[in-house]
mmCIF file of N, CA and C in Angstrom:
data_model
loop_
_atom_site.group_PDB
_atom_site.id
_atom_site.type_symbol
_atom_site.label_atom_id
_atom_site.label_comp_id
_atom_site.label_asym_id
_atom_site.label_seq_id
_atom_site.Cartn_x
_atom_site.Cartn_y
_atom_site.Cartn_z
ATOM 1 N N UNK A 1 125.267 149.057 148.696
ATOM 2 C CA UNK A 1 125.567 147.647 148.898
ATOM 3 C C UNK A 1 125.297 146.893 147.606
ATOM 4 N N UNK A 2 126.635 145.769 147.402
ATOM 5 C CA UNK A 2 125.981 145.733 146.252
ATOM 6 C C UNK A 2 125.273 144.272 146.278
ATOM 7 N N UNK A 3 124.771 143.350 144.930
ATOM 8 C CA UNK A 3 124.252 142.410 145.533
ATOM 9 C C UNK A 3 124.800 140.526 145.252
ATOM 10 N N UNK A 4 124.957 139.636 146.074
ATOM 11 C CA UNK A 4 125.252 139.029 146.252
ATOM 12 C C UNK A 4 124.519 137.650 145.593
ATOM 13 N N UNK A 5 125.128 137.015 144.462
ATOM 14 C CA UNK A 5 124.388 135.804 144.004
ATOM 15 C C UNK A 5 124.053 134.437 145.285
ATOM 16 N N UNK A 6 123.445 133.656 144.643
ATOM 17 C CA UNK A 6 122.617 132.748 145.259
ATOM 18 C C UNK A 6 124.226 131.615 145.991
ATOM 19 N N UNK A 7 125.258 131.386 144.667
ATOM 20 C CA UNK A 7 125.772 130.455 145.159
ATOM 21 C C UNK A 7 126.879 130.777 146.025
ATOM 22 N N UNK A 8 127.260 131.953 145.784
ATOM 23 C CA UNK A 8 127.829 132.742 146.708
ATOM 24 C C UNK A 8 127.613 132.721 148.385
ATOM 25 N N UNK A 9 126.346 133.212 148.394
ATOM 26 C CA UNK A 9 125.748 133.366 149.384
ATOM 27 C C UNK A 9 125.622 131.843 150.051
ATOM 28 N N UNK A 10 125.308 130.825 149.493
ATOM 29 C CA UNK A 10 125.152 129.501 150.217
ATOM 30 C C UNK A 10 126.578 128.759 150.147
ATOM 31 N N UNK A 11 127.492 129.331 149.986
ATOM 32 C CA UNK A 11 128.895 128.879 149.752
ATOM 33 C C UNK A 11 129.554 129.792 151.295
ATOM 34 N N UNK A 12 129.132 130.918 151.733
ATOM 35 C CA UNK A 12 129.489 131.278 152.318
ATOM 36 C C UNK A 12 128.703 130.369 154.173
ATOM 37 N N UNK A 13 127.311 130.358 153.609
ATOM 38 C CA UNK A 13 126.623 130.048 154.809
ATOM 39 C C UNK A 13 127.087 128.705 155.106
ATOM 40 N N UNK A 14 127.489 127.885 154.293
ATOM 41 C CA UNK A 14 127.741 126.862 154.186
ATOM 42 C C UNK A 14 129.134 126.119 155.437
ATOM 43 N N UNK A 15 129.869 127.643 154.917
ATOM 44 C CA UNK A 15 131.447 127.712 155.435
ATOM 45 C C UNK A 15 131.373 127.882 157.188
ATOM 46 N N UNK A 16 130.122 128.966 157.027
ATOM 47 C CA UNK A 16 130.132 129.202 158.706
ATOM 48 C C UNK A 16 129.530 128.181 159.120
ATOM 49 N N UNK A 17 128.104 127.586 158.553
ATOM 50 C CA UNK A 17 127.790 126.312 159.603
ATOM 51 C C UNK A 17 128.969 125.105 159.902
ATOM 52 N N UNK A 18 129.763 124.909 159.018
ATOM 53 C CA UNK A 18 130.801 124.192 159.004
ATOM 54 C C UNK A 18 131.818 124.311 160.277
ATOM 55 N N UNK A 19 131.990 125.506 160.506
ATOM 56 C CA UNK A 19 132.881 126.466 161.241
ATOM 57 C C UNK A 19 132.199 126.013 162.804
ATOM 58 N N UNK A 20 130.950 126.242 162.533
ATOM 59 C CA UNK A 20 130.078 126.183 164.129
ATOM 60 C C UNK A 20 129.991 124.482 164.628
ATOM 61 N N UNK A 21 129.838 123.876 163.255
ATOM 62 C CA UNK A 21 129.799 122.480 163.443
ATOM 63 C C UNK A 21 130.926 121.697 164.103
ATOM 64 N N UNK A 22 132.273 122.331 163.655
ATOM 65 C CA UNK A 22 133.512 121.921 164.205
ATOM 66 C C UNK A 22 134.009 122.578 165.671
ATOM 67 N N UNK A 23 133.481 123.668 165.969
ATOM 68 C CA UNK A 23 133.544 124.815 167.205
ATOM 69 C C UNK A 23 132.848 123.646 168.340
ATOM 70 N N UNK A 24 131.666 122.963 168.288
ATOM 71 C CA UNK A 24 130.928 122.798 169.101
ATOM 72 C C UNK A 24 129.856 121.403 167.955
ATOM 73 N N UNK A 25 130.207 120.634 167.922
ATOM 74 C CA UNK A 25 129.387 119.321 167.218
ATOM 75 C C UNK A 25 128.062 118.756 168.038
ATOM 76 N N UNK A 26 127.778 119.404 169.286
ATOM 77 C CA UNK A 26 126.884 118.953 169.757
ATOM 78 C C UNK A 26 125.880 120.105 170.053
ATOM 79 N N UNK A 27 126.005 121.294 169.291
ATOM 80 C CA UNK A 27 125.065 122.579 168.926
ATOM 81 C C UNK A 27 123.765 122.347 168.004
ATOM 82 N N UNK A 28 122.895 122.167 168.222
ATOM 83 C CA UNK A 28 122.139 122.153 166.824
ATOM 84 C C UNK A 28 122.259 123.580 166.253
ATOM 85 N N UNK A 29 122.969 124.253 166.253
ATOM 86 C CA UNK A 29 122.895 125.884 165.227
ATOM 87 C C UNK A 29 123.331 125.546 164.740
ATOM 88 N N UNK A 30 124.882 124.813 164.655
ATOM 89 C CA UNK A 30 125.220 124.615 163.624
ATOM 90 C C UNK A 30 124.705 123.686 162.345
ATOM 91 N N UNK A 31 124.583 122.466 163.069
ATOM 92 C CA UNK A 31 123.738 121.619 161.928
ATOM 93 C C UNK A 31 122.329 122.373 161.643
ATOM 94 N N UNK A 32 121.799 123.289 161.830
ATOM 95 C CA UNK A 32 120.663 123.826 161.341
ATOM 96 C C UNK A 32 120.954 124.503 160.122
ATOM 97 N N UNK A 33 121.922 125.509 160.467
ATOM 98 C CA UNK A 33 122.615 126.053 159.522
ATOM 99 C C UNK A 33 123.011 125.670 158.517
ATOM 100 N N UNK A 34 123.795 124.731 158.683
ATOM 101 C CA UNK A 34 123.919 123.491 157.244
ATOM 102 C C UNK A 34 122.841 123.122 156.692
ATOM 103 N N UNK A 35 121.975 122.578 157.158
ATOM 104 C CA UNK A 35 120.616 122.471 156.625
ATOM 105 C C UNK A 35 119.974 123.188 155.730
ATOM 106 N N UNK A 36 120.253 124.455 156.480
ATOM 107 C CA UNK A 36 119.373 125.435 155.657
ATOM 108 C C UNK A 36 119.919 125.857 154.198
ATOM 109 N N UNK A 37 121.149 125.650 154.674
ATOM 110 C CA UNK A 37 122.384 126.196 153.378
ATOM 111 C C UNK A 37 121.922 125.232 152.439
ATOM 112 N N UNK A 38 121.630 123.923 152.454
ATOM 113 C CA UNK A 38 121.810 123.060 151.310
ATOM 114 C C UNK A 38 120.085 123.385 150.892
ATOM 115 N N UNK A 39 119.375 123.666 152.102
ATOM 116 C CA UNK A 39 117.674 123.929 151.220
ATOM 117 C C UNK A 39 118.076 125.286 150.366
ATOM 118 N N UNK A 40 118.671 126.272 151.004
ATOM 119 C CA UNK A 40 118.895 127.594 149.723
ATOM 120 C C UNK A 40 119.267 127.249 148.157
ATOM 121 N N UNK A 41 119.771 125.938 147.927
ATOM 122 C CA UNK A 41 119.791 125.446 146.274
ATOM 123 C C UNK A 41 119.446 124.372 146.047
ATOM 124 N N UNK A 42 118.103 123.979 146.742
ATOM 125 C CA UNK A 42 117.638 122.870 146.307
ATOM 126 C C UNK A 42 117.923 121.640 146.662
ATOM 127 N N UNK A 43 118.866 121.367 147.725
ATOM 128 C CA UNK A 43 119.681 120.168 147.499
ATOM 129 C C UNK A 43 119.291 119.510 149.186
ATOM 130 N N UNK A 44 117.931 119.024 148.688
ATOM 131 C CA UNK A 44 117.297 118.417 149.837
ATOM 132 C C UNK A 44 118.078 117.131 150.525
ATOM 133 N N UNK A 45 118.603 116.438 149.562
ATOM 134 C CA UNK A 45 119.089 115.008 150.060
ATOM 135 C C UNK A 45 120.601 115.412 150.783
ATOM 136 N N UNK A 46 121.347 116.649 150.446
ATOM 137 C CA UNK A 46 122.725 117.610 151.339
ATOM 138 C C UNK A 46 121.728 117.663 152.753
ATOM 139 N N UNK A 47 120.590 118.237 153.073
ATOM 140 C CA UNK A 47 119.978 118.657 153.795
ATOM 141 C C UNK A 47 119.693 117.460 155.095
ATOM 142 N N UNK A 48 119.252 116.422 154.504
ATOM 143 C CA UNK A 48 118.695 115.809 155.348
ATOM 144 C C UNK A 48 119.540 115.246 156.393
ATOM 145 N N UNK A 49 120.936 115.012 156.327
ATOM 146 C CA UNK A 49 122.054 114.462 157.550
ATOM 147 C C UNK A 49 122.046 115.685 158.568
ATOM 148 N N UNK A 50 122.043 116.851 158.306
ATOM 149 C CA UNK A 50 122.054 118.167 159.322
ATOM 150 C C UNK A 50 120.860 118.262 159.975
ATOM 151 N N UNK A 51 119.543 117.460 159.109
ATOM 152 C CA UNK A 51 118.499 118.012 159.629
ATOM 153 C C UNK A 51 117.444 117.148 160.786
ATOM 154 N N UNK A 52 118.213 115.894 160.476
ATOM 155 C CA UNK A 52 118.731 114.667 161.190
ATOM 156 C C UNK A 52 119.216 114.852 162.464
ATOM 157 N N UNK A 53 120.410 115.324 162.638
ATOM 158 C CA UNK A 53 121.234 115.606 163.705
ATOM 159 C C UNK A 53 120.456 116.757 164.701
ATOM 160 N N UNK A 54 120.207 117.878 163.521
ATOM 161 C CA UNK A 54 119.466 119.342 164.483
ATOM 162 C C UNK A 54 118.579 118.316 165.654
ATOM 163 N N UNK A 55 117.558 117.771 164.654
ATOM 164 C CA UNK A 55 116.328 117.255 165.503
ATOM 165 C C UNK A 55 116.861 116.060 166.969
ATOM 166 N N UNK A 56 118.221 115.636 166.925
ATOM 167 C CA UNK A 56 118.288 114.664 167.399
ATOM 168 C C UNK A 56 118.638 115.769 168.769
ATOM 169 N N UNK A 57 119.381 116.525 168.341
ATOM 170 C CA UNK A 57 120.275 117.569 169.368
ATOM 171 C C UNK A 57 118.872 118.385 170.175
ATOM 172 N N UNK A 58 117.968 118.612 169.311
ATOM 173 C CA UNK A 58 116.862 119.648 170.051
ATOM 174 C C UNK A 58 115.870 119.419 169.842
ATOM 175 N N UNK A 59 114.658 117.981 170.036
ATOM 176 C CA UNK A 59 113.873 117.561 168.746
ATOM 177 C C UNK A 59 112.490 118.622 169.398
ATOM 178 N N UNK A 60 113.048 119.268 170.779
ATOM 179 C CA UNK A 60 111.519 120.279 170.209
ATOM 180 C C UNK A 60 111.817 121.488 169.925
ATOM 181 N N UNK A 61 112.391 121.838 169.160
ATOM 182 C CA UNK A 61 113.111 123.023 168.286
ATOM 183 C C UNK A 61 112.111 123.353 167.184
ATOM 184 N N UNK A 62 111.627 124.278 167.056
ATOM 185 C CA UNK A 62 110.624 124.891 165.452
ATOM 186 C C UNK A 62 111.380 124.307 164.801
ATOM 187 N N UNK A 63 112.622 125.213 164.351
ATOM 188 C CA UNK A 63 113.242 125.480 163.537
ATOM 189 C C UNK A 63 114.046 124.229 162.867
ATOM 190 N N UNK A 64 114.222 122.896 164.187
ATOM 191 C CA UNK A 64 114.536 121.833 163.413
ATOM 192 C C UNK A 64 113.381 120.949 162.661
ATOM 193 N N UNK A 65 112.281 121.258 163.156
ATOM 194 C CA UNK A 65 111.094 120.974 162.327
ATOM 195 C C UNK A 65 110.778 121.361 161.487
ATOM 196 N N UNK A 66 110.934 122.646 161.597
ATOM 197 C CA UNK A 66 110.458 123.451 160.467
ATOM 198 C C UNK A 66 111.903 123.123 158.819
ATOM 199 N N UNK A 67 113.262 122.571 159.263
ATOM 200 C CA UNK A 67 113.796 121.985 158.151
ATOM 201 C C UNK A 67 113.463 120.818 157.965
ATOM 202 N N UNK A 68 112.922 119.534 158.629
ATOM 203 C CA UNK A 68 112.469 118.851 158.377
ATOM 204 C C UNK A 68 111.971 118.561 157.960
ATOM 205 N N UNK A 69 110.616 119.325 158.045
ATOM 206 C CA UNK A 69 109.588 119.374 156.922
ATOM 207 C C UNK A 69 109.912 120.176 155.865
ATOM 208 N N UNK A 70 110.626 120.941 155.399
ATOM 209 C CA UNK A 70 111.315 121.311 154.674
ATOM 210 C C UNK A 70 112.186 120.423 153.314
ATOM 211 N N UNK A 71 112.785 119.365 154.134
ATOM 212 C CA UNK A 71 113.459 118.922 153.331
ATOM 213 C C UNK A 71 112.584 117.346 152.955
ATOM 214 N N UNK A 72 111.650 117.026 153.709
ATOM 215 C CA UNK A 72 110.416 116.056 153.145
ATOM 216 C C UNK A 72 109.524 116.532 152.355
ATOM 217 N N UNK A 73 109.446 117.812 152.327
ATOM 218 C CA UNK A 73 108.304 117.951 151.159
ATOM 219 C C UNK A 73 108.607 118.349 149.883
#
């Protein structure tokens, strides 16, 4: 296998949360997913509208907390 760069990889994750976001807009996987994609390069202020939404969709979710605090600190 061979191996896969950074922007690659968040270009791709990017595409599927996108994909899930439009499938179903009232999922938090998808906006999590987005979330996470924009924390994989840094790009906290991309982050925070997905991470926004996750929490609104599931606010006792780890995982939307856990980007939350993520993208505040």
């Amino acid at each position: 296998a061979g191996r896969v760069d950074l922007d690659t990889a968040a270009r791709a994750a990017t595409a599927a949360a996108d994909a899930a976001i439009a499938a179903n807009p009232d999922l938090a996987e998808g906006h999590l997913a987005r979330g996470f994609a924009a924390t994989m390069q840094w790009r906290s202020i991309d982050a925070m509208g997905p991470a926004q939404r996750a929490l609104e969709l599931a606010p006792n979710d780890y995982r939307a907390l856990a980007l939350m605090a993520n993208v505040l600190s």
